[in-house]
CSV table of N, CA and C in Angstrom, one decimal:
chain,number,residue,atom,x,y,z
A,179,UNK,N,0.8,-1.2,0.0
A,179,UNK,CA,0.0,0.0,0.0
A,179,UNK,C,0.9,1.2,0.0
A,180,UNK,N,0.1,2.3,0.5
A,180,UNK,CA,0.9,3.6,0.6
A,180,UNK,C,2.0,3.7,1.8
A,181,UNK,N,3.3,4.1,1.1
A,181,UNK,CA,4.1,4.5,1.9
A,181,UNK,C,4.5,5.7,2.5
A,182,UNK,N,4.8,5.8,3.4
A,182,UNK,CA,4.8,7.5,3.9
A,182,UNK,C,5.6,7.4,5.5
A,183,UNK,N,6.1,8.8,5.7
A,183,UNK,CA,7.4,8.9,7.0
A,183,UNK,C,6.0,9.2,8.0
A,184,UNK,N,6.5,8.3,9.5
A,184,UNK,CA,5.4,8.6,10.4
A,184,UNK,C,6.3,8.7,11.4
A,185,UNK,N,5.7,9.3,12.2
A,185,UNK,CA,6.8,9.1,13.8
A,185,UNK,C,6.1,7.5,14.5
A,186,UNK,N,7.3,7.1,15.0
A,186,UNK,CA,6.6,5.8,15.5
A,186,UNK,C,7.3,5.7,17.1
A,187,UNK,N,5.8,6.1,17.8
A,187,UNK,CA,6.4,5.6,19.5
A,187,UNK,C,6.7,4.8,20.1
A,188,UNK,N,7.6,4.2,20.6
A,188,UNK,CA,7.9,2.4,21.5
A,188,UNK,C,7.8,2.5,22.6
A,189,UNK,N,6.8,2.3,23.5
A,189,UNK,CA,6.5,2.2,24.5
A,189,UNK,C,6.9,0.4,24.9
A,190,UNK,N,7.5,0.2,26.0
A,190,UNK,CA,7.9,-0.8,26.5
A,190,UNK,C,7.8,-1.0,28.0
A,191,UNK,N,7.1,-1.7,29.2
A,191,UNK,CA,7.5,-2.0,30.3
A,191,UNK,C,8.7,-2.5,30.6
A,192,UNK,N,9.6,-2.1,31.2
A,192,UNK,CA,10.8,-2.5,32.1
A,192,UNK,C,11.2,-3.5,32.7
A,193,UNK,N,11.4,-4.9,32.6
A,193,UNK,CA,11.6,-5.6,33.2
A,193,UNK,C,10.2,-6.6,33.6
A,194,UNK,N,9.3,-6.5,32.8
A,194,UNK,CA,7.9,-7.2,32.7
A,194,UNK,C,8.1,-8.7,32.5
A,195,UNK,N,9.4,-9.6,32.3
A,195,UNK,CA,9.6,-10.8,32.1
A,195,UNK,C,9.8,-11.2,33.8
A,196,UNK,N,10.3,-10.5,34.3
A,196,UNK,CA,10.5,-10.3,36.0
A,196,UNK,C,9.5,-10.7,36.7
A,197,UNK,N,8.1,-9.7,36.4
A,197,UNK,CA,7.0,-10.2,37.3
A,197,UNK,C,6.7,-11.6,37.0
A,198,UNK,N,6.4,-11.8,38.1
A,198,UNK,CA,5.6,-13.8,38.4
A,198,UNK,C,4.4,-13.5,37.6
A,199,UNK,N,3.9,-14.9,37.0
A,199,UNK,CA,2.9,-15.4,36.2
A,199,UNK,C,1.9,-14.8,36.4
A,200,UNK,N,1.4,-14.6,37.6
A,200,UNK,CA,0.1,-14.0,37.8
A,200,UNK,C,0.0,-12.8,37.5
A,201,UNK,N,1.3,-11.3,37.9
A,201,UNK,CA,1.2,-10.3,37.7
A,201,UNK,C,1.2,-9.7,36.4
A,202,UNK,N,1.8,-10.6,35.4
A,202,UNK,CA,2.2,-11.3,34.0
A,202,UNK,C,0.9,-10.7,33.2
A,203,UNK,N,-0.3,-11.6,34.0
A,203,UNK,CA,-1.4,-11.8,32.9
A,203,UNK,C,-2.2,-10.2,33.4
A,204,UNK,N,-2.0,-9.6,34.1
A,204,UNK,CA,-2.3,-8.5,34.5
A,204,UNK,C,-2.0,-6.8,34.0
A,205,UNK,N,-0.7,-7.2,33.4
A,205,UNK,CA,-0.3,-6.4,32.8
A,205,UNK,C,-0.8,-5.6,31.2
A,206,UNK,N,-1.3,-6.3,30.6
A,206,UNK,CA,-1.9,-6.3,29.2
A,206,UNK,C,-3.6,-5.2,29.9
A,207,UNK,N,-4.1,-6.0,30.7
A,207,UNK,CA,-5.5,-5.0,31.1
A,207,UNK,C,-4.8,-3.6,31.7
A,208,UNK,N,-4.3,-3.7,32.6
A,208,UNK,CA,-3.3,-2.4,33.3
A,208,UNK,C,-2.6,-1.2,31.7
A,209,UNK,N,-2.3,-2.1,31.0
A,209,UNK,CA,-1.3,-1.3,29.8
A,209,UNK,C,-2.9,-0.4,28.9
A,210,UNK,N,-3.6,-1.3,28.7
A,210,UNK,CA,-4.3,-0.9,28.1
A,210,UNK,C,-5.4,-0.1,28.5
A,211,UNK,N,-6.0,0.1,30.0
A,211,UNK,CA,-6.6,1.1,30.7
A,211,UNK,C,-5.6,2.2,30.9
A,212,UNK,N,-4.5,2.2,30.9
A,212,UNK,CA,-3.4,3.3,31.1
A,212,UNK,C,-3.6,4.2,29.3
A,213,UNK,N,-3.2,3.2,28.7
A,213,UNK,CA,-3.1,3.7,27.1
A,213,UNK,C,-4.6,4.6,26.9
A,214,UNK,N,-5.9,4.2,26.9
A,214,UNK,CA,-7.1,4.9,27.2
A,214,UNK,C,-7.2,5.8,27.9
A,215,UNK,N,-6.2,6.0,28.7
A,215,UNK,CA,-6.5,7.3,29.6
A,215,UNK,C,-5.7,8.2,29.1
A,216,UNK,N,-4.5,7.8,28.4
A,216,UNK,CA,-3.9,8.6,27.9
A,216,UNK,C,-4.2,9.4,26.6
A,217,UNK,N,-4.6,8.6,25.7
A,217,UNK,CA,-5.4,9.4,24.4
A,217,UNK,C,-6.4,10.1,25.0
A,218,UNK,N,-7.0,9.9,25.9
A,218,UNK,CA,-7.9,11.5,26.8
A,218,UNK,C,-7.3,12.0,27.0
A,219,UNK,N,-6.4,11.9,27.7
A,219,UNK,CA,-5.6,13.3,28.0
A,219,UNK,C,-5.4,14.1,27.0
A,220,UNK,N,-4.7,13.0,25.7
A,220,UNK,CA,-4.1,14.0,24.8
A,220,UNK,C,-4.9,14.7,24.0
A,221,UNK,N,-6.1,14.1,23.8
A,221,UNK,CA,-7.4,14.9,23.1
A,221,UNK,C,-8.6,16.0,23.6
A,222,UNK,N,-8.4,16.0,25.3
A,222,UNK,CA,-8.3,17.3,26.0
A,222,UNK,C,-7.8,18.0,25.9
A,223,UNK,N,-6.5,18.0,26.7
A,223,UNK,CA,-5.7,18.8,26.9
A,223,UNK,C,-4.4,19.5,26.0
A,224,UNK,N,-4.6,19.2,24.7
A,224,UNK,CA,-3.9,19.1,23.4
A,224,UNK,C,-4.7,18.9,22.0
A,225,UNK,N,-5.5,19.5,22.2
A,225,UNK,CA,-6.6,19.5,21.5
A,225,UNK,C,-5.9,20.0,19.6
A,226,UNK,N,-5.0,21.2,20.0
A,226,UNK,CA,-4.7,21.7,18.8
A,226,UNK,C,-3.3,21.1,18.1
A,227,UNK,N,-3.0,20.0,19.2
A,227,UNK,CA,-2.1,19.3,18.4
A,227,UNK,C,-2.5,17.9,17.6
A,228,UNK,N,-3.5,17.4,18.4
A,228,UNK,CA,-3.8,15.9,17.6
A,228,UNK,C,-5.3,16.1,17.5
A,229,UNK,N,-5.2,17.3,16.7
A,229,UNK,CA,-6.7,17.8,16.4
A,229,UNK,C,-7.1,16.7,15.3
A,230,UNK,N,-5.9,16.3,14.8
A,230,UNK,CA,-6.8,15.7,13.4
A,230,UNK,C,-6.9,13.9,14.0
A,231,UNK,N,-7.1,13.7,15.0
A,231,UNK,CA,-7.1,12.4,15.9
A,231,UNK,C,-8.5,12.6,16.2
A,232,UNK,N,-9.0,10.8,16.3
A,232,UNK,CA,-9.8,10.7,17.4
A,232,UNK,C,-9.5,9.4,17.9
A,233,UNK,N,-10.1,8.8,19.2
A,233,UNK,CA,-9.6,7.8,19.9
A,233,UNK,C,-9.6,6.5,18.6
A,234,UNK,N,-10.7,6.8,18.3
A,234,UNK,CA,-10.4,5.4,17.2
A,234,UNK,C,-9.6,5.5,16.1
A,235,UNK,N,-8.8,6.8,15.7
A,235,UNK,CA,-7.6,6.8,14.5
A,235,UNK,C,-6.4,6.2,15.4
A,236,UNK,N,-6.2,6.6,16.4
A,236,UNK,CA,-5.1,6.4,17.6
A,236,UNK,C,-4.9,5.0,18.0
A,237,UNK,N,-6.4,4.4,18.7
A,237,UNK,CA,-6.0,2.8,18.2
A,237,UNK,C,-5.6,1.7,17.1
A,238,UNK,N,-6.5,2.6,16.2
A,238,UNK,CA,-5.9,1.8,14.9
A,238,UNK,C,-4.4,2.0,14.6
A,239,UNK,N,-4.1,3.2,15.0
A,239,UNK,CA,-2.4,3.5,14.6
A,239,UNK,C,-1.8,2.1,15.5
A,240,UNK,N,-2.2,1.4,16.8
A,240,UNK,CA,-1.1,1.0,17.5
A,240,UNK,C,-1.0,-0.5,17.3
A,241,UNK,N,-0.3,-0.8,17.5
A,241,UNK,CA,0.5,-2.4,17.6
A,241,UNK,C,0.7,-2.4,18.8
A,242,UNK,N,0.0,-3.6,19.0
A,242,UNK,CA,0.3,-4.0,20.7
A,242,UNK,C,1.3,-4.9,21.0
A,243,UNK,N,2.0,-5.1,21.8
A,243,UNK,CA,2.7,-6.0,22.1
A,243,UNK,C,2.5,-6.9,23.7
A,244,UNK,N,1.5,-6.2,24.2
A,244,UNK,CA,0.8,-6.7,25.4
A,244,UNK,C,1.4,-5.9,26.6
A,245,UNK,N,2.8,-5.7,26.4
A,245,UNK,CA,3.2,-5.1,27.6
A,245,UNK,C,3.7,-3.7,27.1
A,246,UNK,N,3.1,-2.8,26.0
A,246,UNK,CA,3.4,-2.2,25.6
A,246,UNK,C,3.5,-2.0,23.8
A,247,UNK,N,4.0,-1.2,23.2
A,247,UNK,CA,3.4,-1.5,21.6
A,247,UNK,C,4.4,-0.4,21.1
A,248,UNK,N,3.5,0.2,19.8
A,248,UNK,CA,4.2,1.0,18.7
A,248,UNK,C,2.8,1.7,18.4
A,249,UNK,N,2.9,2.8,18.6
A,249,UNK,CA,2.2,3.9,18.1
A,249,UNK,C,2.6,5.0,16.8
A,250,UNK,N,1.7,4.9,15.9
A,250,UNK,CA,2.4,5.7,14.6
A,250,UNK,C,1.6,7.0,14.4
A,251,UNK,N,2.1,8.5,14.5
A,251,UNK,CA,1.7,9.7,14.5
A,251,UNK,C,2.4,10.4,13.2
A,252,UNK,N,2.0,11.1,12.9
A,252,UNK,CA,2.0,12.5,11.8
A,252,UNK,C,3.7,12.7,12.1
A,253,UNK,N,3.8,13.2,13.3
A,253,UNK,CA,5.0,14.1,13.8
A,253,UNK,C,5.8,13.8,14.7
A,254,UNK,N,7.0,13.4,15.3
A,254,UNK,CA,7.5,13.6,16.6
A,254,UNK,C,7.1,14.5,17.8
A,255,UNK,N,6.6,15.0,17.5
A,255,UNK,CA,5.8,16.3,18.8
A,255,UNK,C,4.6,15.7,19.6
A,256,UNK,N,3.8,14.7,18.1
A,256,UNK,CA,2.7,14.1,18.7
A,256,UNK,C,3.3,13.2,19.6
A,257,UNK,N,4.1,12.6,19.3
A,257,UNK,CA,5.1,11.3,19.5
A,257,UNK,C,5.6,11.4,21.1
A,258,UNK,N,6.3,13.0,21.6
A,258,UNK,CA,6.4,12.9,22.4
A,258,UNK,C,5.1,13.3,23.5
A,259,UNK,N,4.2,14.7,22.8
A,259,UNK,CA,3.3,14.8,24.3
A,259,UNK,C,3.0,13.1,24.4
A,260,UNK,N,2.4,12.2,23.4
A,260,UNK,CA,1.9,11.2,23.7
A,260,UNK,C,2.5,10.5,24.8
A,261,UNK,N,4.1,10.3,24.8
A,261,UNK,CA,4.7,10.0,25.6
A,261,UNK,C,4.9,10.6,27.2
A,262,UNK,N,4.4,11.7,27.1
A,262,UNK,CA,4.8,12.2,28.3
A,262,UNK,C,3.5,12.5,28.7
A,263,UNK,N,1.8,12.2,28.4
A,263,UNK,CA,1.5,12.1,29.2
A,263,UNK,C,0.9,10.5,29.7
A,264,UNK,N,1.5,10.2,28.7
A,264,UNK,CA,1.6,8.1,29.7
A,264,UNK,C,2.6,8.1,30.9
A,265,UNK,N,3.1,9.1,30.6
A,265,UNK,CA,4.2,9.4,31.9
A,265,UNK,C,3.6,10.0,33.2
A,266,UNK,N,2.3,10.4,32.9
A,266,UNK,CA,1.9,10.9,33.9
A,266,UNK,C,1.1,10.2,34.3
A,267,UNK,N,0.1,9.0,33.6
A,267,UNK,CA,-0.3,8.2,34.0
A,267,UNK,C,0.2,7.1,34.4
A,268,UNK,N,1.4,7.4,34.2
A,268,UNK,CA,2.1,5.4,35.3
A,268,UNK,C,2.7,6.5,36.5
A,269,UNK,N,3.1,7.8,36.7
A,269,UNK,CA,3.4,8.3,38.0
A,269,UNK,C,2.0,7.9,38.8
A,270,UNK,N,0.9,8.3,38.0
A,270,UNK,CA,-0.5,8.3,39.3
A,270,UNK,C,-0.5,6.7,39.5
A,271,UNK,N,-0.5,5.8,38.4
A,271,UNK,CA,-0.3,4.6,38.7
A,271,UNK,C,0.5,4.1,40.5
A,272,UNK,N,1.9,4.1,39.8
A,272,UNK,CA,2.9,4.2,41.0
A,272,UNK,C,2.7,5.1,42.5
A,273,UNK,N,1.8,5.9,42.5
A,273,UNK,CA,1.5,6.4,43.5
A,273,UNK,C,0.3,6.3,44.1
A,274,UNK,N,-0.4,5.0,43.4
A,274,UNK,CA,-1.6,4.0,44.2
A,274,UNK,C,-2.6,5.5,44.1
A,275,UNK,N,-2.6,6.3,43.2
A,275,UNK,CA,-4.1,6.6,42.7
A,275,UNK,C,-4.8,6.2,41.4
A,276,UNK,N,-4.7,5.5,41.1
A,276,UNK,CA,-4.7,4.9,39.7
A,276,UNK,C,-4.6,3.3,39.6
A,277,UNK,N,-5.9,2.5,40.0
A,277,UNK,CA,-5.9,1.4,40.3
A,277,UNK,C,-5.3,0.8,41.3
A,278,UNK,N,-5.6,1.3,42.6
A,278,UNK,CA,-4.6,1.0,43.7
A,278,UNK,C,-4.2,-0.5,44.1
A,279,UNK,N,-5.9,-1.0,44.0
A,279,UNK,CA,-5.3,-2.5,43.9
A,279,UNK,C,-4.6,-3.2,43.6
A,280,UNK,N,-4.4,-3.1,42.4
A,280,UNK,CA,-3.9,-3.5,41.0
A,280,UNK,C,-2.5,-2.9,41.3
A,281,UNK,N,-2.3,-1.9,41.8
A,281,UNK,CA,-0.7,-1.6,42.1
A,281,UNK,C,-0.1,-2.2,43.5
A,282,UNK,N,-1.0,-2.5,44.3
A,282,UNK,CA,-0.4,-3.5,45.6
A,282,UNK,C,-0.3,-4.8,44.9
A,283,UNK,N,-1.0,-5.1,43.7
A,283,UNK,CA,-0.3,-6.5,43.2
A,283,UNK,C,0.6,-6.6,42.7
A,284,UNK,N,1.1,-5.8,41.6
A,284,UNK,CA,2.0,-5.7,40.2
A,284,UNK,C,2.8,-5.3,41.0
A,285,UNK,N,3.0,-4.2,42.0
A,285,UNK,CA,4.1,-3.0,42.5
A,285,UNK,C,4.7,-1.9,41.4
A,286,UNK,N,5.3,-1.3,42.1
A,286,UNK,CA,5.2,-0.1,41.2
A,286,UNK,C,6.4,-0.9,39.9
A,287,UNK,N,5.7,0.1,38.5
A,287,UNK,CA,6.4,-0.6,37.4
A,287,UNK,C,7.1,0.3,36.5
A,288,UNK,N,8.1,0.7,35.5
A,288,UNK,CA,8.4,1.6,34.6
A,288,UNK,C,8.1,1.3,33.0
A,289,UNK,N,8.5,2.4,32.3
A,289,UNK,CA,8.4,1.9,31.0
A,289,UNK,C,9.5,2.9,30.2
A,290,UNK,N,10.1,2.4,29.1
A,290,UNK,CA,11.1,2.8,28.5
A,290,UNK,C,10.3,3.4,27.2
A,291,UNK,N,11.2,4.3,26.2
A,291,UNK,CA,10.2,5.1,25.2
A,291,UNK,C,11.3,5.2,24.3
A,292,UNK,N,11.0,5.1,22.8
A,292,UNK,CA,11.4,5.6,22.1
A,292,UNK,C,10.5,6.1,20.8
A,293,UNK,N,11.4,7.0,20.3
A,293,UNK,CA,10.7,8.0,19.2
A,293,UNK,C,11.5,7.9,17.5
A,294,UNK,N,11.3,7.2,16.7
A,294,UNK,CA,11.8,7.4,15.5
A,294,UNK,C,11.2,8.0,14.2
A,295,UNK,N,11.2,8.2,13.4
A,295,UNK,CA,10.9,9.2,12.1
A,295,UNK,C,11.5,8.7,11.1
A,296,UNK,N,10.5,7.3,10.6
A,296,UNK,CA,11.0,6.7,9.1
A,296,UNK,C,9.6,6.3,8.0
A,297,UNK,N,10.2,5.4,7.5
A,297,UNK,CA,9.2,5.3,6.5
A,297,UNK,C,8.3,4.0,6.8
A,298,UNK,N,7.4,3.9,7.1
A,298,UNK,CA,5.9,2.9,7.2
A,298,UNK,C,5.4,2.7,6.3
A,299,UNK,N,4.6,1.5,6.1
A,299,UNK,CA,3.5,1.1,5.2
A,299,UNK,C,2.9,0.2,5.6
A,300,UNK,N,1.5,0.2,4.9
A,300,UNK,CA,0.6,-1.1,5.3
A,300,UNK,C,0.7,-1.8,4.4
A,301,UNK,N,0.1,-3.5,4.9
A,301,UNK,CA,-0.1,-4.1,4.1
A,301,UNK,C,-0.7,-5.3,5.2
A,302,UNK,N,-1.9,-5.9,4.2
A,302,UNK,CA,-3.3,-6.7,5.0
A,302,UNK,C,-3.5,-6.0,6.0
A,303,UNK,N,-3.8,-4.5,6.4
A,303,UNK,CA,-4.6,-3.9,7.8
A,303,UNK,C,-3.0,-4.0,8.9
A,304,UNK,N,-1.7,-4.5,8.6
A,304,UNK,CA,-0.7,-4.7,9.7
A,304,UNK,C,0.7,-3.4,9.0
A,305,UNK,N,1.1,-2.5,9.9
A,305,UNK,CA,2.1,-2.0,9.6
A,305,UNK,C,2.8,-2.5,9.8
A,306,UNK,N,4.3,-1.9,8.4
A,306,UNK,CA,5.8,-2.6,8.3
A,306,UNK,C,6.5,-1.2,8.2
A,307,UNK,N,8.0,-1.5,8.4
A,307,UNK,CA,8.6,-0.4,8.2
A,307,UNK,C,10.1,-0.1,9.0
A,308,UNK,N,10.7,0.7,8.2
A,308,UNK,CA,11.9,1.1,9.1
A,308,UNK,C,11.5,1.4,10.5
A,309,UNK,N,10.5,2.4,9.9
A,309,UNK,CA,10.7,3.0,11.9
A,309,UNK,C,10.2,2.2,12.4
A,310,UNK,N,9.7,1.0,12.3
A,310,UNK,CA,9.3,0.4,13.8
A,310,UNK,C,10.5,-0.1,13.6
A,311,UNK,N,11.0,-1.0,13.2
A,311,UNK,CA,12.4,-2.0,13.5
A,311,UNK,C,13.2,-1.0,14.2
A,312,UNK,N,13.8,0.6,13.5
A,312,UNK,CA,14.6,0.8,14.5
A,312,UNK,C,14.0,1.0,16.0
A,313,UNK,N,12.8,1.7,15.7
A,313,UNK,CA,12.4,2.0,17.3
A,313,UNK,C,12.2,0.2,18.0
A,314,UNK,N,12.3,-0.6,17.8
A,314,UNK,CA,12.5,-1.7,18.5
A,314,UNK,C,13.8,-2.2,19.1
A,315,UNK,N,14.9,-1.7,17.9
A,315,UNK,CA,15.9,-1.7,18.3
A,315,UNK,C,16.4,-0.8,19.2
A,316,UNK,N,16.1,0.1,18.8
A,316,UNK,CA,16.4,1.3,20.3
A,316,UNK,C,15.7,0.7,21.2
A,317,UNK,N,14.7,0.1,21.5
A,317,UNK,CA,14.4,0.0,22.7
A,317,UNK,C,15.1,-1.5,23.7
A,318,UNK,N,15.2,-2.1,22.7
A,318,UNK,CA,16.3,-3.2,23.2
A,318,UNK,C,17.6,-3.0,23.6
A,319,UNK,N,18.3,-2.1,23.2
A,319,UNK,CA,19.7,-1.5,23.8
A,319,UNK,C,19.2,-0.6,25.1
A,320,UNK,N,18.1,-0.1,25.4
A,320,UNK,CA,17.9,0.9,26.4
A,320,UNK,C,17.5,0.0,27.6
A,321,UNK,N,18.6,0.4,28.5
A,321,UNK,CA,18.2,-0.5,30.2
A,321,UNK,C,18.6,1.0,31.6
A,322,UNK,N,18.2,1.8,31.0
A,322,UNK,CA,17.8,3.0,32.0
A,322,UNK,C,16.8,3.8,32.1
A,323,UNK,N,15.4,3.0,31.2
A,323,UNK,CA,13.8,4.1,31.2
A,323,UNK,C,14.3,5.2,30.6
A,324,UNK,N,15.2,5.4,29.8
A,324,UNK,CA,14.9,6.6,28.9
A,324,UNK,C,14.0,6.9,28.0
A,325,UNK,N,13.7,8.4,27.6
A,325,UNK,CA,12.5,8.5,25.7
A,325,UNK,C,13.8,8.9,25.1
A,326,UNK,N,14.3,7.8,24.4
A,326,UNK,CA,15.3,8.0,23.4
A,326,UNK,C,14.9,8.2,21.7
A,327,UNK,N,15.6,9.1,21.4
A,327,UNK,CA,15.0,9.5,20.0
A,327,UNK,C,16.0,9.0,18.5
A,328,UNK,N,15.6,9.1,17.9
A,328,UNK,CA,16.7,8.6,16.3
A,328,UNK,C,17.0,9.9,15.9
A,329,UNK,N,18.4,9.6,14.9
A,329,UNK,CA,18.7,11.1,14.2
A,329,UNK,C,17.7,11.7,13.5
A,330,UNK,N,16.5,11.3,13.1
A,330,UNK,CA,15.5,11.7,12.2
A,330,UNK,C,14.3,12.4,12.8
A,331,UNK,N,14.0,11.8,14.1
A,331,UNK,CA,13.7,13.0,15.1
A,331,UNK,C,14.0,14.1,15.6
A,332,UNK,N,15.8,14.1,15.7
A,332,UNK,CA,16.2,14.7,16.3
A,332,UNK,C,16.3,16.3,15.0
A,333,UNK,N,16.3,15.8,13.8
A,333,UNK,CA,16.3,16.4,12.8
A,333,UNK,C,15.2,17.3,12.5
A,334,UNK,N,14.0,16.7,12.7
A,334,UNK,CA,12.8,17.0,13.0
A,334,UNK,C,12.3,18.2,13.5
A,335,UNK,N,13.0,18.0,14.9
A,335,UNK,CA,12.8,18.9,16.1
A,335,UNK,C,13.4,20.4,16.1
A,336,UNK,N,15.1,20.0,15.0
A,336,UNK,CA,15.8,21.3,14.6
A,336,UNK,C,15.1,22.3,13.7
A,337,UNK,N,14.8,21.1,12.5
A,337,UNK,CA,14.1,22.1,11.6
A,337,UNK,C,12.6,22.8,12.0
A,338,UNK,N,11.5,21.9,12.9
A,338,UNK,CA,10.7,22.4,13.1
A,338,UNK,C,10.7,23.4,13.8
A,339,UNK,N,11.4,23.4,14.8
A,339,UNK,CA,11.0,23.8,16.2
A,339,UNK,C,12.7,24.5,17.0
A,340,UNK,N,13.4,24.6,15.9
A,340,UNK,CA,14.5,24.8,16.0
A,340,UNK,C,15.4,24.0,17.5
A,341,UNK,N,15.2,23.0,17.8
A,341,UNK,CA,15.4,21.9,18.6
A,341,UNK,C,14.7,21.7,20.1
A,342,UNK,N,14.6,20.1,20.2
A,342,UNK,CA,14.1,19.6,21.3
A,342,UNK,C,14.1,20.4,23.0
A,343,UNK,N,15.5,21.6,22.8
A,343,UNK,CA,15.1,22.2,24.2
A,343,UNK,C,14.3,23.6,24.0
A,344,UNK,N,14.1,23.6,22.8
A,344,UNK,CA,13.0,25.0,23.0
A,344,UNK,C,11.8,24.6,23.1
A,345,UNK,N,11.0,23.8,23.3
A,345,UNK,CA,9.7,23.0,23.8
A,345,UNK,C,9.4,23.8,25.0
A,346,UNK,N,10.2,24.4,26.0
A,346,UNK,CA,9.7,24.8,27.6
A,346,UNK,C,9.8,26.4,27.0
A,347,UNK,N,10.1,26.8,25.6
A,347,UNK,CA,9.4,28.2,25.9
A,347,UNK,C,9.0,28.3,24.5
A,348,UNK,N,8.4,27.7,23.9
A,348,UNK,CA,8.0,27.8,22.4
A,348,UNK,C,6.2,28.3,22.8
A,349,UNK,N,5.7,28.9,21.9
A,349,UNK,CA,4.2,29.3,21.7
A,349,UNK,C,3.5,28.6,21.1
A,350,UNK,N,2.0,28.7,20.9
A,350,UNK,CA,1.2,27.6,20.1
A,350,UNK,C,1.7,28.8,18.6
A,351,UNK,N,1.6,29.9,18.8
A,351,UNK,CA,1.9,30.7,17.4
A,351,UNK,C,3.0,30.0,17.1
C-alpha cells in the first residue's frame, strides 16, 4: 500500500519478564486502561495538536505488544506529548491513585520510550517499516527508562522547532 514517513512511539514495560505469572497476565489490562487514559488526555488537553485524531484513529495506529506497543503519529511532537502524558499516568499509577489494587499487586512498574521518524506502510490492515524495526531496536539497547530519539527526530525537532530544548518556551503561534 501507501508508503509515507510517520513518527513511530515504542513504548515498552521495564523488566515485565521479572514479574511472576500471575502479575504477567495483569499487565496487558493495566497497559491498556493506562493507554485509554492517555489518548484522553491527549485529546483534552492538546486539542490543537492531535486535532486531526480521534480515539479510534489512535488505536488503529497501535500495535500491541501486550506489555506495551508501537504507536504511529503524523510528527514527533505528537510522539512525544503522547509519551509524556503516559508518563503521567504510570506516575498516578505508581502512587496508588490509579488502580490502587492493581498496584499493591503488580508493585510499582516503569516503562522505557522511544521515538523514530521513518518510513511505514501497510499491508493486510498490519504495519511494516523502518521506523518500527529501529524503534524496536532502540528499545532493546535501552536499560535505563529513557525517551530516546533517532537522528530523524532529532532532525525533526531542529528544523521544526529549532530543537528539542525550545519545547519549555515555544508558543502555540
Amino acid at each position: 500500500d501507501k508508503i509515507s514517513r510517520k513518527s513511530v512511539l515504542g513504548i515498552d514495560m521495564y523488566q515485565y519478564s521479572s514479574l511472576g505469572e500471575f502479575e504477567q497476565t495483569l499487565v496487558p489490562f493495566l497497559f491498556k486502561a493506562m493507554f485509554e487514559s492517555t489518548i484522553k488526555l491527549c485529546l483534552t488537553n492538546h486539542r490543537f495538536i492531535f486535532q486531526k485524531y480521534s480515539t479510534e484513529r489512535i488505536e488503529r495506529n497501535f500495535i500491541s505488544t501486550g506489555d506495551g506497543g508501537f504507536l504511529l503519529f503524523d510528527n514527533p511532537l505528537q510522539s512525544l506529548l503522547f509519551a509524556a502524558n503516559f508518563a503521567v499516568v504510570l506516575r498516578t499509577f505508581n502512587a496508588y491513585h490509579y488502580y490502587p489494587r492493581l498496584r499493591r499487586i503488580i508493585g510499582a512498574i516503569n516503562f522505557r520510550y522511544a521515538i523514530t521518524y521513518d518510513k511505514i506502510y501497510t499491508y493486510e490492515n498490519n504495519f511494516f517499516g523502518r521506523g518500527i524495526v529501529n524503534n524496536a531496536r532502540i528499545l532493546i539497547k535501552d536499560n535505563l527508562n529513557r525517551c530516546l530519539i533517532d537522528e530523524h527526530v532529532h532532525s525533526w525537532f531542529m528544523t521544526n522547532l529549532d530543537g528539542v530544548e525550545n519545547l519549555q518556551i515555544i508558543s502555540i503561534d
